[in-house]
C-alpha positions as CSV (number, residue, x, y, z in Angstrom):
1,K,-51.0,63.1,-24.0
2,Q,-48.9,63.2,-27.1
3,R,-45.9,61.9,-25.1
4,R,-48.0,58.9,-23.8
5,K,-49.0,58.0,-27.3
6,E,-45.4,58.0,-28.5
7,E,-44.5,55.7,-25.6
8,R,-47.3,53.2,-26.5
9,N,-46.1,53.1,-30.1
10,K,-42.6,52.5,-29.0
11,A,-43.7,49.6,-26.7
12,S,-45.7,48.1,-29.5
13,L,-42.6,48.2,-31.8
14,N,-40.5,46.6,-29.2
15,Q,-43.1,43.8,-28.8
16,Q,-42.9,43.2,-32.6
17,N,-39.1,42.9,-32.4
18,T,-39.5,40.4,-29.6
19,F,-41.4,38.1,-32.1
20,G,-38.7,38.5,-34.6
21,A,-40.2,41.1,-36.9
22,P,-37.8,42.9,-39.1
23,S,-36.2,45.9,-37.4
24,F,-37.2,48.5,-40.0
25,Q,-39.2,51.5,-38.9
26,Q,-42.8,52.4,-39.5
27,T,-44.0,51.6,-43.0
28,T,-45.7,54.9,-43.4
29,A,-42.5,56.8,-43.7
30,S,-38.8,56.4,-43.0
31,S,-36.9,58.5,-40.5
32,N,-36.1,61.1,-43.1
33,G,-39.8,61.4,-44.1
34,K,-39.5,59.2,-47.3
35,F,-41.9,56.3,-47.9
36,Y,-40.2,53.0,-47.0
37,F,-40.8,51.1,-50.2
38,Y,-39.5,53.9,-52.3
39,D,-36.0,53.3,-51.0
40,P,-34.6,50.1,-52.8
41,T,-31.7,49.9,-50.4
42,T,-34.0,49.8,-47.4
43,V,-36.3,47.3,-49.0
44,A,-33.4,45.0,-49.9
45,S,-32.0,45.2,-46.4
46,G,-35.4,44.3,-44.9
47,R,-35.9,41.4,-47.3
48,N,-32.5,39.9,-46.4
49,E,-33.2,40.3,-42.7
50,F,-36.6,38.6,-43.1
51,K,-35.0,35.7,-45.0
52,R,-32.3,35.4,-42.3
53,V,-34.9,35.0,-39.5
54,W,-37.9,33.3,-41.3
55,G,-36.4,31.8,-44.4
56,D,-37.6,32.2,-48.0
57,R,-41.3,31.9,-47.5
58,S,-44.2,32.1,-50.0
59,L,-46.7,34.8,-49.7
60,Q,-49.7,33.4,-47.8
61,D,-52.1,34.2,-44.9
62,N,-51.3,33.1,-41.3
63,W,-47.7,32.4,-42.2
64,R,-46.7,32.6,-38.5
65,T,-48.9,29.6,-37.4
66,K,-47.2,26.5,-36.1
67,Q,-48.3,24.2,-39.0
68,N,-47.0,26.6,-41.6
69,V,-43.7,27.0,-39.7
70,I,-43.2,23.2,-39.6
71,A,-44.0,22.9,-43.3
72,Q,-41.6,25.7,-44.1
73,Q,-38.9,24.0,-42.0
74,Q,-39.5,20.7,-43.9
75,A,-39.3,22.5,-47.2
76,S,-36.1,24.2,-45.9
77,T,-34.7,20.7,-45.0
78,E,-35.5,19.3,-48.5
79,D,-33.9,22.4,-50.1
80,Q,-30.8,21.8,-48.0
81,N,-30.8,18.1,-49.1
82,N,-31.2,19.2,-52.7
83,I,-28.4,21.7,-52.3
84,A,-26.3,18.9,-50.8
85,N,-27.1,16.7,-53.8
86,V,-26.3,19.5,-56.3
87,S,-23.1,20.2,-54.5
88,Q,-22.1,16.5,-54.8
89,G,-22.9,16.6,-58.5
90,D,-20.9,19.8,-58.8
91,I,-18.0,18.1,-57.0
92,A,-18.2,15.0,-59.3
93,A,-18.4,17.0,-62.5
94,P,-14.8,18.3,-62.4
95,A,-13.6,14.8,-61.8
96,S,-15.5,13.5,-64.8
97,E,-14.2,16.4,-66.9
98,E,-10.7,15.7,-65.7
99,A,-11.0,12.0,-66.7
100,Q,-12.3,13.1,-70.2
101,L,-9.4,15.5,-70.6
102,L,-7.0,12.8,-69.5
103,Q,-8.5,10.4,-72.1
104,E,-8.2,13.0,-74.8
105,R,-4.6,13.7,-73.8
106,N,-3.8,10.0,-74.0
107,T,-5.4,9.8,-77.5
108,F,-3.4,12.7,-78.7
109,F,-0.2,11.3,-77.2
110,A,-0.9,7.9,-78.9
111,N,-0.6,9.6,-82.3
112,I,2.7,11.2,-81.5
113,P,5.7,9.2,-82.7
114,F,8.2,8.7,-79.9
115,S,10.2,5.6,-80.9
116,E,12.6,5.6,-83.8
117,E,10.5,3.1,-85.6
118,Q,7.4,5.3,-85.4
119,K,9.4,8.3,-86.5
120,S,10.8,6.4,-89.4
121,T,7.3,5.3,-90.5
122,L,6.0,8.8,-90.2
123,N,8.9,10.2,-92.2
124,K,8.2,7.6,-94.9
125,E,4.6,8.7,-95.1
126,I,5.6,12.4,-95.3
127,E,8.1,11.5,-98.0
128,E,5.4,9.8,-100.1
129,A,3.0,12.6,-99.5
130,Y,5.4,15.2,-100.9
131,F,6.0,13.0,-104.0
132,K,2.3,12.4,-104.6
133,L,1.5,16.1,-104.0
134,G,4.1,17.1,-106.6
135,N,2.5,14.6,-109.1
136,I,-1.0,16.0,-108.5
137,Y,0.2,19.5,-109.1
138,N,2.2,18.4,-112.1
139,F,0.0,16.0,-113.9
140,D,-3.5,16.6,-112.7
141,L,-3.8,20.3,-111.9
142,K,-1.1,21.4,-114.4
143,E,0.3,23.8,-111.6
144,K,3.9,23.4,-112.6
145,N,5.3,26.0,-110.1
146,D,3.6,24.3,-107.1
147,A,4.8,21.0,-108.4
148,V,8.4,22.3,-108.4
149,V,8.0,23.5,-104.8
150,A,6.8,20.1,-103.7
151,Y,9.5,18.2,-105.6
152,T,12.3,20.5,-104.3
153,T,11.0,20.2,-100.8
154,L,11.1,16.5,-101.1
155,L,14.7,16.5,-102.3
156,N,15.8,18.9,-99.6
157,R,14.0,17.1,-96.7
158,Y,14.7,13.6,-97.9
159,P,17.8,13.6,-100.1
160,S,18.0,9.8,-100.2
161,T,14.4,9.3,-101.3
162,E,13.8,6.4,-103.6
163,H,11.9,8.8,-105.9
164,K,15.0,10.9,-106.5
165,P,15.8,9.8,-110.1
166,E,12.2,10.4,-111.2
167,V,12.0,13.8,-109.4
168,L,15.3,14.9,-110.9
169,Y,14.1,14.0,-114.3
170,L,10.8,16.0,-113.8
171,L,12.7,19.0,-112.5
172,Y,15.0,18.7,-115.5
173,I,12.1,18.7,-117.9
174,Y,10.5,21.7,-116.2
175,H,13.7,23.8,-116.1
176,Q,14.6,23.2,-119.7
177,E,12.6,26.2,-120.8
178,T,12.6,28.3,-117.6
179,D,16.2,27.9,-116.5
180,P,18.5,25.8,-118.9
181,A,21.5,26.1,-116.5
182,K,19.5,24.6,-113.6
183,A,18.2,21.9,-116.0
184,K,21.8,20.9,-116.9
185,T,22.5,20.7,-113.1
186,Y,19.7,18.2,-112.6
187,A,20.7,16.3,-115.7
188,K,24.3,16.0,-114.6
189,E,23.3,14.7,-111.1
190,L,20.8,12.2,-112.6
191,T,23.2,10.8,-115.2
192,T,26.1,10.7,-112.7
193,K,24.4,9.2,-109.7
194,F,21.7,7.1,-111.4
195,P,23.2,6.2,-114.9
196,E,21.3,2.8,-115.1
197,T,17.8,4.3,-114.6
198,I,15.5,4.9,-117.5
199,Y,15.4,8.6,-116.6
200,A,19.1,9.0,-117.2
201,K,18.8,7.0,-120.5
202,L,16.0,9.3,-121.6
203,I,18.2,12.3,-121.1
204,L,21.1,10.8,-123.0
205,N,18.8,9.4,-125.7
206,P,15.4,11.1,-126.1
207,N,14.3,8.2,-128.4
208,Y,15.2,5.6,-125.8
209,Q,11.6,4.8,-124.9
210,E,10.5,4.1,-128.5
211,E,13.6,2.1,-129.2
212,S,13.2,0.1,-126.0
213,N,9.6,-0.7,-126.8
214,L,10.6,-2.0,-130.2
215,A,13.3,-4.1,-128.7
216,S,11.0,-5.5,-126.0
217,A,8.5,-6.6,-128.7
218,K,11.3,-8.6,-130.4
219,V,12.6,-10.1,-127.2
220,K,9.0,-11.2,-126.3
221,L,8.9,-13.3,-129.4
222,I,12.3,-14.8,-128.6
223,Y,11.1,-15.6,-125.1
224,E,8.0,-17.3,-126.4
225,D,10.1,-19.5,-128.6
226,A,12.4,-20.4,-125.7
227,Y,9.5,-21.2,-123.5
228,K,7.9,-23.5,-126.1
229,A,11.2,-25.4,-126.4
230,Y,11.4,-25.7,-122.6
231,N,7.9,-27.2,-122.4
232,V,8.8,-30.0,-124.7
233,N,12.1,-30.6,-122.8
234,D,14.2,-29.3,-125.7
235,F,16.5,-27.5,-123.3
236,K,19.4,-27.0,-125.7
237,T,17.2,-25.0,-128.1
238,A,15.6,-23.1,-125.3
239,L,19.0,-22.0,-124.0
240,S,20.0,-20.9,-127.5
241,H,17.0,-18.6,-127.7
242,I,17.7,-17.2,-124.3
243,E,21.4,-16.5,-125.1
244,R,20.4,-14.7,-128.3
245,G,17.8,-12.5,-126.6
246,L,20.2,-11.4,-123.9
247,Q,23.1,-10.7,-126.3
248,E,21.1,-8.8,-129.0
249,Y,18.8,-6.9,-126.7
250,P,20.5,-6.3,-123.4
251,E,18.6,-4.5,-120.6
252,N,15.2,-5.1,-122.1
253,D,11.8,-5.5,-120.4
254,Y,11.9,-9.3,-120.8
255,E,15.4,-9.7,-119.4
256,D,14.1,-11.1,-116.1
257,N,11.8,-13.5,-117.9
258,L,14.7,-14.9,-119.9
259,K,16.9,-15.2,-116.8
260,L,14.4,-17.0,-114.7
261,L,13.7,-19.4,-117.6
262,E,17.4,-20.0,-117.8
263,A,17.4,-20.9,-114.1
264,L,14.6,-23.4,-114.6
265,I,16.5,-25.1,-117.4
266,I,19.6,-25.3,-115.2
267,G,17.5,-27.0,-112.6
268,K,16.5,-29.6,-115.1
269,T,20.0,-30.2,-116.6
270,E,22.6,-29.4,-114.0
271,G,21.3,-30.4,-110.6
272,R,20.4,-28.8,-107.4
273,N,23.5,-26.6,-106.6
274,N,23.6,-24.7,-109.9
275,Y,19.8,-24.3,-109.8
276,V,19.9,-22.8,-106.3
277,Y,22.7,-20.5,-107.3
278,K,20.8,-19.2,-110.4
279,L,17.7,-18.6,-108.3
280,Q,19.7,-16.7,-105.7
281,Q,21.4,-14.7,-108.4
282,F,18.0,-13.8,-109.9
283,I,16.6,-12.7,-106.6
284,S,19.6,-10.5,-106.0
285,N,19.8,-8.9,-109.5
286,Y,16.1,-8.3,-110.1
287,P,14.6,-7.1,-106.8
288,E,11.9,-5.1,-108.7
289,S,10.8,-7.9,-111.0
290,E,7.2,-9.1,-111.1
291,L,8.7,-12.6,-111.0
292,L,10.5,-12.1,-107.7
293,D,7.9,-13.8,-105.5
294,F,7.8,-16.8,-107.9
295,A,11.6,-17.1,-107.8
296,K,11.4,-17.0,-104.0
297,Q,8.8,-19.8,-104.0
298,L,11.0,-21.9,-106.3
299,L,13.9,-21.5,-104.0
300,A,11.8,-22.4,-100.9
301,S,10.5,-25.4,-102.7
302,V,14.0,-26.7,-103.1
303,D,14.5,-26.7,-99.3
304,Q,11.1,-28.4,-98.8
305,L,11.9,-31.0,-101.4
306,E,15.2,-31.8,-99.6
307,K,13.5,-32.1,-96.3
308,K,10.9,-34.4,-97.8
309,Q,13.6,-36.5,-99.4
310,R,15.5,-36.8,-96.1
311,A,12.2,-37.9,-94.4
312,M,11.5,-40.4,-97.2
313,N,15.0,-41.8,-96.9
314,E,14.3,-42.5,-93.2
315,I,11.3,-44.6,-94.1
316,K,12.4,-48.2,-94.4
317,Y,10.0,-50.7,-96.0
318,V,10.5,-54.4,-95.2
319,P,11.5,-56.7,-98.1
320,Y,9.5,-59.6,-96.7
321,F,6.8,-60.7,-99.1
322,K,5.6,-64.1,-97.8
323,Q,2.5,-62.6,-96.3
324,A,-0.9,-61.2,-97.1
325,H,-1.1,-58.2,-99.6
326,Y,-3.4,-55.3,-100.2
327,F,-4.3,-53.4,-103.4
328,V,-4.4,-49.6,-102.9
329,L,-5.8,-46.9,-105.2
330,L,-4.6,-43.6,-103.9
331,Y,-6.4,-40.5,-105.2
332,E,-6.8,-36.8,-104.6
333,N,-10.0,-36.1,-102.6
334,N,-12.9,-36.4,-105.0
335,K,-16.5,-37.2,-104.1
336,A,-17.2,-38.9,-107.4
337,I,-14.4,-41.5,-106.8
338,S,-15.2,-42.0,-103.1
339,T,-18.9,-42.7,-103.9
340,I,-18.7,-44.8,-107.1
341,L,-15.3,-46.5,-107.4
342,P,-15.2,-48.7,-104.3
343,G,-18.2,-50.6,-105.6
344,E,-16.8,-50.7,-109.1
345,I,-13.5,-52.2,-107.8
346,E,-15.2,-54.7,-105.6
347,D,-17.4,-55.9,-108.4
348,F,-14.3,-56.2,-110.6
349,A,-12.5,-58.3,-108.0
350,K,-15.4,-60.6,-107.5
351,K,-15.7,-61.1,-111.3
352,F,-12.1,-62.0,-112.0
353,F,-11.1,-63.3,-108.5
354,P,-14.2,-64.9,-107.1
355,N,-12.4,-67.2,-104.7
356,E,-10.4,-64.5,-102.9
357,N,-13.3,-63.0,-100.9
358,L,-12.1,-59.4,-101.5
359,N,-13.7,-56.3,-100.0
360,A,-13.2,-52.7,-101.0
361,G,-13.5,-49.7,-98.7
362,N,-12.5,-46.0,-98.4
363,L,-9.8,-44.6,-96.1
364,I,-8.7,-41.0,-95.5
365,F,-5.0,-40.8,-96.0
366,D,-4.1,-37.1,-95.4
367,E,-5.6,-33.7,-95.9
368,D,-5.4,-34.0,-99.7
369,H,-5.7,-37.7,-100.4
370,S,-7.9,-40.7,-99.8
371,M,-7.5,-44.3,-100.7
372,I,-9.6,-47.3,-101.7
373,L,-8.2,-50.4,-100.0
374,L,-9.0,-53.8,-101.4
375,S,-8.2,-56.6,-99.0
376,E,-6.8,-59.0,-98.7
377,F,-4.8,-61.2,-101.1
378,K,-3.4,-64.4,-99.6
379,D,0.1,-63.9,-101.1
380,K,2.2,-61.7,-103.3
381,E,1.6,-63.7,-106.5
382,T,-2.2,-63.3,-106.3
383,A,-1.9,-59.6,-105.7
384,E,0.4,-59.2,-108.7
385,A,-2.1,-61.1,-110.9
386,F,-4.8,-58.7,-109.7
387,Y,-2.6,-55.7,-110.3
388,K,-1.9,-56.7,-113.9
389,K,-5.6,-57.3,-114.6
390,F,-6.6,-54.0,-113.0
391,N,-4.2,-52.0,-115.2
392,S,-5.3,-53.8,-118.4
393,D,-7.8,-52.7,-120.9
394,L,-10.5,-54.2,-118.6
395,S,-9.7,-51.7,-115.9
396,P,-12.8,-50.4,-114.0
397,V,-11.2,-46.9,-113.8
398,K,-10.8,-46.4,-117.6
399,N,-13.7,-44.0,-117.5
400,F,-12.0,-42.0,-114.8
401,S,-8.8,-41.3,-116.7
402,S,-9.1,-37.6,-116.3
403,L,-8.7,-38.0,-112.5
404,N,-5.4,-38.0,-110.7
405,F,-4.7,-41.3,-108.9
406,S,-2.2,-44.1,-108.6
407,N,-2.5,-47.7,-107.7
408,F,-0.1,-50.4,-106.3
409,I,0.0,-53.6,-104.2
410,I,1.7,-53.7,-100.8
411,S,2.4,-56.2,-98.1
412,K,0.4,-56.1,-94.9
413,D,3.4,-55.0,-92.8
414,N,4.5,-52.4,-95.3
415,F,1.0,-50.9,-95.5
416,Q,1.2,-50.0,-91.8
417,I,4.5,-48.2,-92.5
418,F,3.1,-46.4,-95.5
419,Y,-0.1,-45.3,-93.8
420,Q,1.8,-44.0,-90.7
421,A,4.4,-42.1,-92.9
422,K,1.7,-40.1,-94.7
423,M,4.1,-39.6,-97.7
424,P,2.5,-40.8,-100.9
425,D,5.7,-40.9,-102.9
426,S,7.7,-42.8,-100.2
427,Y,6.7,-46.2,-101.5
428,N,7.3,-45.6,-105.2
429,D,10.9,-46.7,-105.5
430,F,10.4,-49.7,-103.2
431,F,7.4,-50.8,-105.3
432,K,9.3,-50.5,-108.6
433,E,12.3,-52.4,-107.4
434,N,10.5,-55.3,-105.8
435,Y,7.5,-55.9,-107.9
436,K,8.5,-54.9,-111.4
437,L,4.9,-54.6,-112.5
438,I,4.8,-51.1,-113.9
439,P,2.8,-51.5,-117.1
């Protein structure tokens, strides 16, 4: 009887295995007599076996029914899709991280100097940094020892630095009390290699700065006298002041002012070549002067003037005067003139020349100038008569004397040449030679 019971139990267990039940033994006790759920290893093994066959299912009744099986399969499919999506994201993430790392790498590399020009620029910045660091320690923080470290590092790393005279002088001052022998070494190098600098002169003459300030004050007065003479075209007196200032107070703070004023006077008295030479000499001898840019502008203006003169020489006005003439008032762009004066001039013309049927109008000449054109006079003689009347005490522009303008008469043919040339001064000489009406 007991044997048959055991056989029935065995058959039932085989039937459960046929339906896919986990192949663990009876839940009442394990083969060794221990309760199944007391053994973590056995429980874990059973859970894994269940998941392998049935999937990860929620705890619910009738989980074996077909409807639940289908739902679980759909959920499993969605989970797989989600896993696939996550996997794709995981795959894309490293690529994104790699691009970011590459971008950071390129950013870092962009700041690394590779070319000689970039290295030179960086070295210049480092050189300036050491000099400024030394000055901060020396003058702001009063940390003299740290200042000496910065200064000496600058000299060792950049022996040709433009700050070398000043740094040598500061090291000389520092070592006068701490190490007189080293101070003498710095002083010797400074006075030997840079004898024209103020730092070398301060070592040779400690009162140099005070004496220099006094001399500069005296030279300033001499310069002012010379400039006043220059402004009234008394060039001989101006040159005399300049010569005295340079002889009595050589190498003063106003030396460059005196030299440039001398060049301006040469330009007025000795012509172009000497003027250009003096300007070039000034630019070469005073590269640190505050007047350097002005001197360069003066030199450039000489070339511009020559180009303008050559262009003016190429303009040929026609000396044929038996034709109609215009009256022209050329002025720098000014709204007051363009609004009021055309009417004033036309009224003036109708009053004094009523039979000429003259009309005034505005024309743009170039970017800086406009003109009032009064047209037209039947011949040169009538135009000359109007010109004389216009520039007399009855002139309609006498209330505009503060404005910058010029006026002239011109033949109809020559006006076309003048207007196309766009050079206001190009007609001056021709007008003076052929009309002789300058009041």
